[in-house]
Amino acid sequence: MAAWVLLALAPVAAGATFGFASYYGDHMVLQKEPAGAVVWGYGELGATVTVVLSGAGGLIVMKKTAQVKEPSGTWTVVLDPMDRGGPYVLMAGQGLENVTLQDVYFGDVWLCSGQSNMAMTVLQVANASSELAATARYPYVRVFAAAPARSDVELEDLERIDLPWSIPTAENLGHGNFTYFSAVCWLLGRYLYEALQYPIGLVEAAWGGTPIEAWSSQRALQACGLLEDTGSLSPHQHLSGPQTPSVLWNAMIHPLLNMTLRGVAWYQGEANAFLHTDWYNCTFPALIADWRRAFHAGSAGQTEPLLPFGFVQLSTYRRQSPDDSFARLRWHQTADLGVVPNARMPGTFMAVAMDLCDEHSPYGSIHPRDKQNVAHRLQLGARAVAYGEKDVVFQGPYPTRAVLEVTRGLLNITYSQELTCRRRDTRAFEVCCSNKLAPCGWLPAPMVAVGSRTVTLALGGCRTLVLALRYAWAEWPCEYESCALYNTRGLPAPPFLLAALPAGETAGGTELLLLPSSRLSQGI
């Protein structure tokens, strides 16, 4: 193992040393069928490399050959699709040299990326001691962490590794604060393993205090017109990590593109509540689409084109803050459509986290310690969207219809799921009833009744003119697990911002057409 670590921590100049690329090693998980796992490394220019996969008793399962390419000095093979399981031995040979990797399994490989809430370790979460003690029960959930690194050019391989492929232990999952290994990533993998019962490989590439621009390629930023004014990305006091466009894409994501993946988990956005907030409805969908294209191409087509992409909607920061940048960012995380997957973000899933506030977190209220609920909600989305489980409910209720009772000054909202009301006395709903939308005069609309799937709001001074409706539109919208509305499975109704247009008369009053609105969120 020690020899492999030396190789992994010091990727060498092309042709100088024979071996695997930095992120292959003992105990790793490679992507199982129907995809073929990509394996690559370094060799002597023009040489032939033989890759052999062996099973129990040294029985050869597969043999592949590849030429070392010029000028990169790299070789690549795509393994035949393998069923889940192991252990296997993977050997690469060039002439009289060979490198052997032991205890290799096939399963699903998930990449976890983002900023500090993704970087928080198991040591930092609620019930950390019991979570760390439980690691021994999950030897087939394997973990790997890239070290934080930045680069002005796209790198072929990782510069440094914090944690080579490892069997989980209390030590490597609780290494320190914001180092390795990611609690959200670990818990997501553990919950997926409990549901799927086969090996899960987790790859962490995260850096606290970083905006989405640093994780985006030049192509993705150009798609949003953001490279025309890079000077606007000046250092911001709230951001502790690199902010320069593309430097983390270059050093921490681009090197991984040859890896065959099953899915991505993303927890980022707090930095963009302070920087380019209202660009996020472009930069986030652009990043997702670009990562998908790049991983599909880099893996020789083995990573599926619509790579499942899960993310965590922002939690909370400051209680009673008048700033709505967190609320706008949450909305922009859905491409201003409220729920995912949607037309702009197909194949995605979201964990709502606005009800998981933690004012007394020793790491600051922006770093809530309840990562178990976050990961639970993420894995529900993964099972539904990535794995196609039809009976998994993975998101909370969302409005489908609104009827205005003008004479009584009431607004009846119908939801997509059965409702559970946990708090009726919060300022959860607000209506825009001014004669102009910019700026909108938002007024509270108290809940006067909650039915099985309906909520009735009192409109007060609005009565006949309702231009827009919003829910949970605040930096700190509710107390812990106490937002106004949930479904019967405990998933919170996500926040929304909807324009209301008259759509005709019904027996109950005036039907309103509810349309997602980005103009309202930006005060235009």
Short mmCIF file of C-alpha atoms in Angstrom, two decimals:
data_model
loop_
_atom_site.label_atom_id
_atom_site.label_comp_id
_atom_site.label_asym_id
_atom_site.label_seq_id
_atom_site.Cartn_x
_atom_site.Cartn_y
_atom_site.Cartn_z
CA MET A 1 0.00 0.00 0.00
CA ALA A 2 2.80 2.43 0.87
CA ALA A 3 4.34 2.12 -2.58
CA TRP A 4 1.01 2.91 -4.18
CA VAL A 5 0.56 6.01 -2.04
CA LEU A 6 3.94 7.33 -3.21
CA LEU A 7 2.82 6.85 -6.79
CA ALA A 8 -0.56 8.40 -6.16
CA LEU A 9 0.76 11.48 -4.43
CA ALA A 10 3.29 12.22 -7.11
CA PRO A 11 1.96 11.80 -10.65
CA VAL A 12 5.05 11.80 -12.83
CA ALA A 13 6.06 13.26 -16.14
CA ALA A 14 4.81 11.35 -19.16
CA GLY A 15 6.86 8.24 -19.78
CA ALA A 16 9.03 8.59 -16.65
CA THR A 17 7.37 5.92 -14.51
CA PHE A 18 5.05 3.03 -15.28
CA GLY A 19 1.84 2.68 -13.29
CA PHE A 20 -1.78 3.55 -12.79
CA ALA A 21 -3.09 7.11 -12.63
CA SER A 22 -3.32 8.65 -9.18
CA TYR A 23 -6.88 7.66 -8.30
CA TYR A 24 -6.58 3.91 -8.79
CA GLY A 25 -5.46 1.78 -5.87
CA ASP A 26 -6.00 -1.08 -3.47
CA HIS A 27 -9.57 -1.24 -2.07
CA MET A 28 -11.06 0.81 -4.92
CA VAL A 29 -14.52 0.40 -6.40
CA LEU A 30 -14.87 0.45 -10.19
CA GLN A 31 -18.17 1.08 -11.94
CA LYS A 32 -20.17 -2.10 -12.55
CA GLU A 33 -22.29 -3.06 -15.54
CA PRO A 34 -23.92 -2.00 -17.76
CA ALA A 35 -21.01 0.43 -18.11
CA GLY A 36 -17.40 -0.58 -18.54
CA ALA A 37 -14.90 0.82 -16.05
CA VAL A 38 -12.12 2.94 -17.56
CA VAL A 39 -8.59 2.29 -16.28
CA TRP A 40 -5.60 4.39 -17.30
CA GLY A 41 -2.05 5.19 -16.35
CA TYR A 42 1.45 6.09 -17.46
CA GLY A 43 4.02 4.19 -19.49
CA GLU A 44 6.92 4.32 -21.90
CA LEU A 45 6.08 5.98 -25.19
CA GLY A 46 5.00 3.42 -27.76
CA ALA A 47 5.07 0.50 -25.33
CA THR A 48 2.28 -2.07 -25.06
CA VAL A 49 0.55 -2.34 -21.70
CA THR A 50 -1.33 -5.47 -20.66
CA VAL A 51 -4.09 -5.15 -18.07
CA VAL A 52 -5.29 -8.34 -16.37
CA LEU A 53 -8.26 -8.71 -14.02
CA SER A 54 -8.10 -11.82 -11.85
CA GLY A 55 -10.58 -13.34 -9.46
CA ALA A 56 -10.41 -15.92 -6.70
CA GLY A 57 -7.44 -18.27 -6.91
CA GLY A 58 -5.78 -16.14 -9.58
CA LEU A 59 -8.32 -17.11 -12.24
CA ILE A 60 -8.00 -14.63 -15.11
CA VAL A 61 -11.35 -12.95 -15.75
CA MET A 62 -10.25 -10.48 -18.42
CA LYS A 63 -7.15 -9.39 -20.31
CA LYS A 64 -6.80 -6.12 -22.24
CA THR A 65 -3.93 -4.44 -24.05
CA ALA A 66 -3.29 -0.79 -24.89
CA GLN A 67 -0.55 1.29 -26.50
CA VAL A 68 1.09 4.13 -24.62
CA LYS A 69 0.09 7.25 -26.52
CA GLU A 70 2.28 10.12 -27.60
CA PRO A 71 2.91 12.78 -26.46
CA SER A 72 0.99 12.24 -23.19
CA GLY A 73 2.72 8.99 -22.26
CA THR A 74 -0.61 7.55 -21.09
CA TRP A 75 -2.47 4.33 -21.79
CA THR A 76 -6.19 3.64 -21.38
CA VAL A 77 -8.33 0.50 -21.37
CA VAL A 78 -12.08 0.07 -21.04
CA LEU A 79 -12.87 -3.08 -19.08
CA ASP A 80 -15.74 -5.27 -20.16
CA PRO A 81 -18.87 -4.60 -18.08
CA MET A 82 -18.63 -6.51 -14.81
CA ASP A 83 -21.31 -7.66 -12.43
CA ARG A 84 -21.23 -6.26 -8.90
CA GLY A 85 -18.90 -7.86 -6.39
CA GLY A 86 -15.30 -8.86 -5.79
CA PRO A 87 -12.62 -8.96 -4.59
CA TYR A 88 -10.49 -8.87 -7.72
CA VAL A 89 -6.83 -8.24 -8.45
CA LEU A 90 -6.03 -5.72 -11.18
CA MET A 91 -2.55 -5.92 -12.72
CA ALA A 92 -0.97 -3.71 -15.36
CA GLY A 93 2.25 -4.81 -17.02
CA GLN A 94 4.74 -3.20 -19.39
CA GLY A 95 7.68 -5.39 -20.38
CA LEU A 96 9.22 -6.67 -17.14
CA GLU A 97 7.43 -4.05 -15.01
CA ASN A 98 4.05 -4.57 -13.41
CA VAL A 99 1.86 -2.90 -10.81
CA THR A 100 -0.80 -4.85 -8.92
CA LEU A 101 -3.88 -3.52 -7.14
CA GLN A 102 -5.57 -5.73 -4.55
CA ASP A 103 -9.08 -5.93 -3.08
CA VAL A 104 -10.82 -4.31 -6.06
CA TYR A 105 -14.63 -4.39 -6.20
CA PHE A 106 -17.25 -3.52 -8.78
CA GLY A 107 -20.26 -1.46 -7.76
CA ASP A 108 -21.49 2.11 -8.23
CA VAL A 109 -19.14 5.10 -8.12
CA TRP A 110 -20.44 8.48 -6.96
CA LEU A 111 -18.55 11.77 -7.13
CA CYS A 112 -19.24 14.24 -4.29
CA SER A 113 -18.25 17.86 -4.81
CA GLY A 114 -18.95 21.37 -3.55
CA GLN A 115 -17.90 23.68 -0.76
CA SER A 116 -17.65 23.49 3.04
CA ASN A 117 -20.96 21.79 3.78
CA MET A 118 -19.79 18.96 1.53
CA ALA A 119 -16.31 19.07 3.11
CA MET A 120 -17.62 18.72 6.69
CA THR A 121 -16.41 15.38 8.07
CA VAL A 122 -18.30 12.73 10.00
CA LEU A 123 -16.45 14.01 13.07
CA GLN A 124 -18.37 17.28 12.81
CA VAL A 125 -21.95 16.05 12.43
CA ALA A 126 -24.67 15.35 14.97
CA ASN A 127 -24.18 12.06 16.82
CA ALA A 128 -20.65 11.88 15.45
CA SER A 129 -19.41 9.26 17.91
CA SER A 130 -22.13 6.76 17.04
CA GLU A 131 -21.73 7.47 13.32
CA LEU A 132 -17.99 6.83 13.53
CA ALA A 133 -18.51 3.68 15.58
CA ALA A 134 -20.85 2.34 12.87
CA THR A 135 -18.25 2.54 10.08
CA ALA A 136 -17.01 -1.01 10.69
CA ARG A 137 -20.37 -2.34 9.50
CA TYR A 138 -19.83 -0.94 5.98
CA PRO A 139 -16.59 -2.40 4.61
CA TYR A 140 -17.96 -2.37 1.07
CA VAL A 141 -18.53 1.39 0.99
CA ARG A 142 -15.09 2.56 -0.10
CA VAL A 143 -13.84 6.15 0.15
CA PHE A 144 -11.36 8.33 -1.73
CA ALA A 145 -10.63 12.06 -1.29
CA ALA A 146 -8.76 14.37 -3.64
CA ALA A 147 -6.76 17.07 -1.89
CA PRO A 148 -7.78 20.70 -2.42
CA ALA A 149 -5.83 22.04 -5.39
CA ARG A 150 -6.10 24.79 -7.96
CA SER A 151 -4.62 25.24 -11.42
CA ASP A 152 -4.72 27.80 -14.19
CA VAL A 153 -4.66 25.02 -16.80
CA GLU A 154 -6.58 21.77 -17.12
CA LEU A 155 -4.60 18.98 -15.43
CA GLU A 156 -4.49 15.40 -16.67
CA ASP A 157 -4.14 13.87 -13.21
CA LEU A 158 -4.62 14.91 -9.60
CA GLU A 159 -1.72 16.77 -8.04
CA ARG A 160 -2.33 15.45 -4.53
CA ILE A 161 -4.59 13.02 -2.69
CA ASP A 162 -5.82 13.41 0.88
CA LEU A 163 -7.18 9.88 1.24
CA PRO A 164 -6.30 7.03 -1.16
CA TRP A 165 -8.98 4.39 -1.70
CA SER A 166 -9.73 3.03 1.76
CA ILE A 167 -12.01 0.78 3.73
CA PRO A 168 -13.88 3.17 6.04
CA THR A 169 -12.66 3.56 9.62
CA ALA A 170 -13.41 5.99 12.43
CA GLU A 171 -10.00 7.52 11.75
CA ASN A 172 -10.34 8.23 8.05
CA LEU A 173 -13.97 9.39 8.31
CA GLY A 174 -13.23 11.64 11.27
CA HIS A 175 -9.84 12.94 10.26
CA GLY A 176 -10.52 16.58 11.23
CA ASN A 177 -12.66 19.60 10.48
CA PHE A 178 -13.46 20.28 6.80
CA THR A 179 -10.77 17.88 5.60
CA TYR A 180 -11.74 14.28 4.82
CA PHE A 181 -13.96 12.42 4.60
CA SER A 182 -17.21 14.19 3.63
CA ALA A 183 -20.10 13.36 5.97
CA VAL A 184 -22.77 14.02 3.33
CA CYS A 185 -20.92 11.83 0.84
CA TRP A 186 -20.33 9.04 3.36
CA LEU A 187 -23.92 9.01 4.61
CA LEU A 188 -25.30 9.08 1.07
CA GLY A 189 -23.11 6.13 0.15
CA ARG A 190 -24.02 4.26 3.29
CA TYR A 191 -27.75 4.75 2.76
CA LEU A 192 -27.42 3.68 -0.89
CA TYR A 193 -25.52 0.58 0.19
CA GLU A 194 -28.29 -0.28 2.66
CA ALA A 195 -30.84 0.02 -0.14
CA LEU A 196 -28.84 -1.64 -2.93
CA GLN A 197 -26.72 -4.18 -1.03
CA TYR A 198 -23.67 -3.99 -3.29
CA PRO A 199 -20.37 -2.04 -3.20
CA ILE A 200 -20.40 1.75 -3.39
CA GLY A 201 -17.34 3.84 -4.25
CA LEU A 202 -17.27 7.45 -3.05
CA VAL A 203 -14.95 10.08 -4.49
CA GLU A 204 -14.75 13.44 -2.71
CA ALA A 205 -13.50 16.61 -4.41
CA ALA A 206 -14.56 19.62 -2.31
CA TRP A 207 -13.18 22.96 -1.10
CA GLY A 208 -14.88 25.31 1.36
CA GLY A 209 -15.76 28.89 0.53
CA THR A 210 -15.72 28.40 -3.24
CA PRO A 211 -18.17 29.78 -5.83
CA ILE A 212 -19.57 27.76 -8.71
CA GLU A 213 -17.42 29.74 -11.14
CA ALA A 214 -14.27 28.05 -9.78
CA TRP A 215 -15.79 24.59 -10.43
CA SER A 216 -16.94 25.49 -13.95
CA SER A 217 -15.01 25.01 -17.16
CA GLN A 218 -14.33 27.94 -19.48
CA ARG A 219 -16.98 26.49 -21.82
CA ALA A 220 -19.66 26.50 -19.14
CA LEU A 221 -18.88 30.05 -18.07
CA GLN A 222 -18.88 31.28 -21.66
CA ALA A 223 -22.35 29.78 -22.07
CA CYS A 224 -23.52 32.22 -19.39
CA GLY A 225 -21.48 35.18 -20.61
CA LEU A 226 -19.44 35.27 -17.44
CA LEU A 227 -15.93 35.31 -18.88
CA GLU A 228 -16.41 38.68 -20.51
CA ASP A 229 -15.95 40.40 -17.15
CA THR A 230 -13.67 38.27 -14.99
CA GLY A 231 -12.71 41.35 -13.01
CA SER A 232 -16.11 41.19 -11.32
CA LEU A 233 -14.89 38.05 -9.55
CA SER A 234 -12.88 40.15 -7.13
CA PRO A 235 -12.07 38.65 -3.70
CA HIS A 236 -15.12 38.58 -1.46
CA GLN A 237 -14.94 38.73 2.31
CA HIS A 238 -17.34 35.81 2.82
CA LEU A 239 -15.36 33.44 0.60
CA SER A 240 -12.32 31.66 1.99
CA GLY A 241 -11.45 29.45 -0.98
CA PRO A 242 -10.29 30.12 -4.54
CA GLN A 243 -12.67 32.28 -6.56
CA THR A 244 -10.84 32.51 -9.88
CA PRO A 245 -12.91 31.03 -12.70
CA SER A 246 -12.19 27.37 -13.56
CA VAL A 247 -9.24 26.81 -11.20
CA LEU A 248 -10.98 23.95 -9.33
CA TRP A 249 -12.43 22.47 -12.50
CA ASN A 250 -8.89 22.42 -13.85
CA ALA A 251 -7.23 20.79 -10.84
CA MET A 252 -9.93 18.68 -9.14
CA ILE A 253 -12.57 17.72 -11.75
CA HIS A 254 -10.82 17.61 -15.12
CA PRO A 255 -8.33 14.96 -13.87
CA LEU A 256 -11.26 12.67 -12.97
CA LEU A 257 -12.99 12.75 -16.36
CA ASN A 258 -11.72 9.31 -17.43
CA MET A 259 -13.43 7.74 -14.43
CA THR A 260 -16.69 5.92 -15.13
CA LEU A 261 -19.33 7.35 -12.76
CA ARG A 262 -22.84 6.36 -11.67
CA GLY A 263 -23.81 9.78 -10.30
CA VAL A 264 -22.82 13.11 -8.77
CA ALA A 265 -23.78 14.70 -5.44
CA TRP A 266 -23.28 18.47 -5.15
CA TYR A 267 -23.51 20.71 -2.08
CA GLN A 268 -22.56 24.25 -3.04
CA GLY A 269 -24.18 27.65 -3.31
CA GLU A 270 -23.55 29.53 -0.08
CA ALA A 271 -20.65 31.37 -1.76
CA ASN A 272 -22.92 32.43 -4.61
CA ALA A 273 -25.39 33.95 -2.19
CA PHE A 274 -22.69 36.63 -1.95
CA LEU A 275 -21.31 36.52 -5.49
CA HIS A 276 -23.17 36.49 -8.83
CA THR A 277 -26.34 35.30 -7.09
CA ASP A 278 -28.67 36.00 -9.98
CA TRP A 279 -26.39 34.27 -12.49
CA TYR A 280 -26.83 30.94 -10.72
CA ASN A 281 -29.96 30.05 -12.69
CA CYS A 282 -27.59 29.87 -15.67
CA THR A 283 -24.27 28.80 -14.15
CA PHE A 284 -25.69 25.80 -12.30
CA PRO A 285 -27.56 24.19 -15.23
CA ALA A 286 -24.53 25.00 -17.40
CA LEU A 287 -22.17 23.26 -14.98
CA ILE A 288 -24.39 20.16 -14.86
CA ALA A 289 -24.65 19.94 -18.65
CA ASP A 290 -20.91 20.54 -19.09
CA TRP A 291 -19.85 17.97 -16.49
CA ARG A 292 -22.15 15.44 -18.15
CA ARG A 293 -20.65 16.02 -21.60
CA ALA A 294 -17.11 15.95 -20.22
CA PHE A 295 -17.49 12.76 -18.14
CA HIS A 296 -19.27 10.98 -21.00
CA ALA A 297 -16.49 11.89 -23.44
CA GLY A 298 -13.65 11.31 -20.98
CA SER A 299 -14.87 7.81 -20.14
CA ALA A 300 -15.11 6.79 -23.81
CA GLY A 301 -18.89 6.94 -23.57
CA GLN A 302 -19.14 4.70 -20.49
CA THR A 303 -20.52 7.35 -18.11
CA GLU A 304 -24.08 7.85 -19.29
CA PRO A 305 -24.86 11.14 -21.11
CA LEU A 306 -27.59 12.07 -18.62
CA LEU A 307 -25.41 11.41 -15.59
CA PRO A 308 -27.69 11.58 -12.50
CA PHE A 309 -26.92 14.78 -10.61
CA GLY A 310 -28.19 15.35 -7.08
CA PHE A 311 -27.76 18.50 -5.04
CA VAL A 312 -28.62 20.04 -1.69
CA GLN A 313 -30.72 23.17 -1.67
CA LEU A 314 -29.28 25.79 0.71
CA SER A 315 -30.00 25.52 4.40
CA THR A 316 -29.96 28.67 6.58
CA TYR A 317 -27.51 31.31 7.77
CA ARG A 318 -28.76 34.35 9.72
CA ARG A 319 -31.98 34.43 11.72
CA GLN A 320 -34.31 37.34 10.86
CA SER A 321 -32.00 38.60 8.13
CA PRO A 322 -33.81 41.00 5.75
CA ASP A 323 -31.52 39.86 2.92
CA ASP A 324 -33.21 37.53 0.44
CA SER A 325 -30.05 36.34 -1.35
CA PHE A 326 -30.33 32.87 0.20
CA ALA A 327 -33.96 32.64 -0.90
CA ARG A 328 -33.06 33.75 -4.42
CA LEU A 329 -30.18 31.28 -4.57
CA ARG A 330 -32.46 28.41 -3.50
CA TRP A 331 -34.84 29.37 -6.30
CA HIS A 332 -32.01 29.66 -8.83
CA GLN A 333 -30.77 26.20 -7.80
CA THR A 334 -33.89 24.87 -9.54
CA ALA A 335 -33.31 27.08 -12.62
CA ASP A 336 -36.24 29.18 -11.35
CA LEU A 337 -38.72 26.34 -11.82
CA GLY A 338 -39.16 25.33 -8.17
CA VAL A 339 -38.78 21.56 -8.38
CA VAL A 340 -36.47 19.14 -10.15
CA PRO A 341 -36.12 17.29 -12.39
CA ASN A 342 -37.46 19.87 -14.83
CA ALA A 343 -37.04 20.84 -18.48
CA ARG A 344 -33.87 22.84 -17.84
CA MET A 345 -32.41 20.32 -15.38
CA PRO A 346 -33.37 16.79 -16.49
CA GLY A 347 -32.03 13.83 -14.54
CA THR A 348 -31.49 15.87 -11.37
CA PHE A 349 -32.78 15.53 -7.81
CA MET A 350 -32.73 17.86 -4.83
CA ALA A 351 -32.60 17.59 -1.05
CA VAL A 352 -34.48 20.50 0.54
CA ALA A 353 -32.58 21.61 3.66
CA MET A 354 -34.10 24.95 4.67
CA ASP A 355 -35.66 23.32 7.75
CA LEU A 356 -32.37 21.89 9.07
CA CYS A 357 -31.09 25.08 10.71
CA ASP A 358 -28.47 24.93 13.46
CA GLU A 359 -28.00 28.30 15.16
CA HIS A 360 -25.60 26.88 17.74
CA SER A 361 -23.35 24.92 15.41
CA PRO A 362 -19.75 25.32 16.64
CA TYR A 363 -18.77 25.71 12.97
CA GLY A 364 -21.15 28.63 12.44
CA SER A 365 -24.84 28.57 11.64
CA ILE A 366 -24.05 28.30 7.93
CA HIS A 367 -22.72 24.79 8.73
CA PRO A 368 -25.63 22.82 10.27
CA ARG A 369 -24.66 19.52 11.84
CA ASP A 370 -27.68 17.46 10.77
CA LYS A 371 -26.20 15.87 7.69
CA GLN A 372 -28.17 12.64 8.22
CA ASN A 373 -31.43 14.22 7.03
CA VAL A 374 -29.59 15.85 4.12
CA ALA A 375 -28.15 12.51 2.99
CA HIS A 376 -31.45 10.70 3.59
CA ARG A 377 -33.29 13.14 1.33
CA LEU A 378 -30.52 12.89 -1.27
CA GLN A 379 -30.62 9.11 -1.35
CA LEU A 380 -34.39 9.15 -1.85
CA GLY A 381 -33.82 11.29 -4.93
CA ALA A 382 -31.00 9.04 -6.09
CA ARG A 383 -33.14 5.94 -5.77
CA ALA A 384 -36.02 7.55 -7.67
CA VAL A 385 -34.10 9.40 -10.39
CA ALA A 386 -30.82 7.48 -10.78
CA TYR A 387 -32.14 4.00 -10.02
CA GLY A 388 -35.70 4.36 -11.25
CA GLU A 389 -37.48 3.07 -8.12
CA LYS A 390 -41.11 3.87 -8.87
CA ASP A 391 -42.48 3.77 -5.33
CA VAL A 392 -39.96 6.17 -3.77
CA VAL A 393 -41.32 9.61 -2.86
CA PHE A 394 -38.33 11.93 -2.96
CA GLN A 395 -39.66 15.46 -2.79
CA GLY A 396 -42.22 17.39 -0.81
CA PRO A 397 -45.58 18.79 -1.95
CA TYR A 398 -45.79 21.57 -4.53
CA PRO A 399 -48.73 23.77 -5.66
CA THR A 400 -50.69 22.61 -8.67
CA ARG A 401 -53.71 24.96 -8.63
CA ALA A 402 -54.94 28.18 -7.04
CA VAL A 403 -58.48 29.58 -6.87
CA LEU A 404 -59.22 33.11 -5.67
CA GLU A 405 -62.44 33.65 -3.71
CA VAL A 406 -62.79 37.38 -4.24
CA THR A 407 -65.85 37.94 -2.08
CA ARG A 408 -64.28 36.25 0.95
CA GLY A 409 -60.73 37.44 0.36
CA LEU A 410 -59.35 33.90 0.33
CA LEU A 411 -56.88 32.01 -1.85
CA ASN A 412 -57.26 28.23 -2.03
CA ILE A 413 -54.09 26.40 -3.08
CA THR A 414 -54.14 22.75 -4.11
CA TYR A 415 -50.97 20.69 -3.62
CA SER A 416 -49.53 17.68 -5.40
CA GLN A 417 -49.42 15.50 -2.28
CA GLU A 418 -51.19 14.96 1.00
CA LEU A 419 -50.16 17.64 3.47
CA THR A 420 -49.02 17.72 7.07
CA CYS A 421 -49.06 21.15 8.71
CA ARG A 422 -46.41 21.55 11.43
CA ARG A 423 -46.63 25.32 11.98
CA ARG A 424 -49.55 27.54 11.07
CA ASP A 425 -48.36 30.67 12.86
CA THR A 426 -45.28 31.30 10.74
CA ARG A 427 -45.06 33.93 8.01
CA ALA A 428 -44.78 31.17 5.44
CA PHE A 429 -46.91 32.55 2.59
CA GLU A 430 -46.77 36.03 1.14
CA VAL A 431 -48.65 37.62 -1.73
CA CYS A 432 -47.77 40.41 -4.10
CA CYS A 433 -50.77 42.65 -4.57
CA SER A 434 -49.33 46.00 -5.59
CA ASN A 435 -50.23 47.66 -8.87
CA LYS A 436 -46.69 47.13 -10.12
CA LEU A 437 -44.34 44.21 -9.88
CA ALA A 438 -41.13 46.15 -9.42
CA PRO A 439 -40.56 46.33 -6.58
CA CYS A 440 -43.31 44.10 -5.33
CA GLY A 441 -45.03 44.94 -2.06
CA TRP A 442 -45.13 41.55 -0.35
CA LEU A 443 -47.77 41.09 2.33
CA PRO A 444 -48.25 38.13 4.70
CA ALA A 445 -51.04 35.74 3.77
CA PRO A 446 -51.87 33.75 6.93
CA MET A 447 -53.03 30.15 6.65
CA VAL A 448 -56.61 29.92 7.86
CA ALA A 449 -57.21 26.27 6.97
CA VAL A 450 -55.19 23.24 5.91
CA GLY A 451 -56.94 20.29 4.34
CA SER A 452 -55.72 16.98 3.00
CA ARG A 453 -54.21 18.61 -0.08
CA THR A 454 -55.31 22.23 0.20
CA VAL A 455 -54.21 25.36 2.00
CA THR A 456 -56.48 28.38 2.39
CA LEU A 457 -54.82 31.78 2.76
CA ALA A 458 -56.36 35.01 4.00
CA LEU A 459 -55.45 37.81 1.62
CA GLY A 460 -56.18 40.79 3.83
CA GLY A 461 -55.76 43.98 1.84
CA CYS A 462 -55.21 42.21 -1.47
CA ARG A 463 -58.64 40.70 -2.06
CA THR A 464 -59.13 41.20 -5.79
CA LEU A 465 -55.56 41.64 -7.01
CA VAL A 466 -53.07 38.81 -6.55
CA LEU A 467 -50.06 39.15 -8.82
CA ALA A 468 -47.71 36.65 -7.24
CA LEU A 469 -47.35 34.18 -4.43
CA ARG A 470 -44.28 32.96 -2.57
CA TYR A 471 -43.57 30.45 0.18
CA ALA A 472 -40.70 30.20 2.70
CA TRP A 473 -38.93 33.13 1.04
CA ALA A 474 -36.42 34.00 3.74
CA GLU A 475 -32.84 33.29 4.71
CA TRP A 476 -34.11 31.51 7.85
CA PRO A 477 -37.67 30.49 6.91
CA CYS A 478 -38.46 28.26 9.89
CA GLU A 479 -37.13 26.51 12.97
CA TYR A 480 -35.59 23.03 12.95
CA GLU A 481 -37.89 20.55 11.20
CA SER A 482 -40.73 23.03 11.74
CA CYS A 483 -41.52 24.65 8.43
CA ALA A 484 -45.21 25.07 7.72
CA LEU A 485 -45.85 22.23 5.28
CA TYR A 486 -44.54 18.68 4.80
CA ASN A 487 -45.82 15.56 3.14
CA THR A 488 -46.86 12.55 5.19
CA ARG A 489 -43.34 11.09 4.89
CA GLY A 490 -41.70 14.11 6.53
CA LEU A 491 -40.32 15.78 3.41
CA PRO A 492 -40.68 19.58 3.47
CA ALA A 493 -42.55 21.49 0.80
CA PRO A 494 -39.87 23.37 -1.17
CA PRO A 495 -39.87 27.16 -1.38
CA PHE A 496 -41.41 28.77 -4.44
CA LEU A 497 -42.03 32.06 -6.22
CA LEU A 498 -45.00 31.99 -8.58
CA ALA A 499 -46.60 34.66 -10.74
CA ALA A 500 -50.40 34.51 -10.69
CA LEU A 501 -52.39 35.16 -13.84
CA PRO A 502 -56.21 35.01 -14.17
CA ALA A 503 -57.23 31.88 -16.06
CA GLY A 504 -61.01 31.99 -16.03
CA GLU A 505 -63.90 31.49 -13.63
CA THR A 506 -64.72 28.26 -11.78
CA ALA A 507 -67.41 27.26 -9.32
CA GLY A 508 -65.09 28.22 -6.48
CA GLY A 509 -63.99 31.58 -7.83
CA THR A 510 -61.30 32.89 -10.15
CA GLU A 511 -58.81 30.28 -11.32
CA LEU A 512 -55.22 31.54 -11.17
CA LEU A 513 -52.50 30.24 -13.42
CA LEU A 514 -49.34 29.80 -11.32
CA LEU A 515 -46.12 30.32 -13.28
CA PRO A 516 -42.53 30.22 -12.00
CA SER A 517 -40.99 33.67 -12.15
CA SER A 518 -37.33 34.67 -12.25
CA ARG A 519 -38.18 38.35 -12.82
CA LEU A 520 -39.82 38.58 -9.43
CA SER A 521 -36.86 37.02 -7.63
CA GLN A 522 -34.53 39.68 -9.03
CA GLY A 523 -36.90 42.54 -8.30
CA ILE A 524 -37.15 43.50 -11.95
#
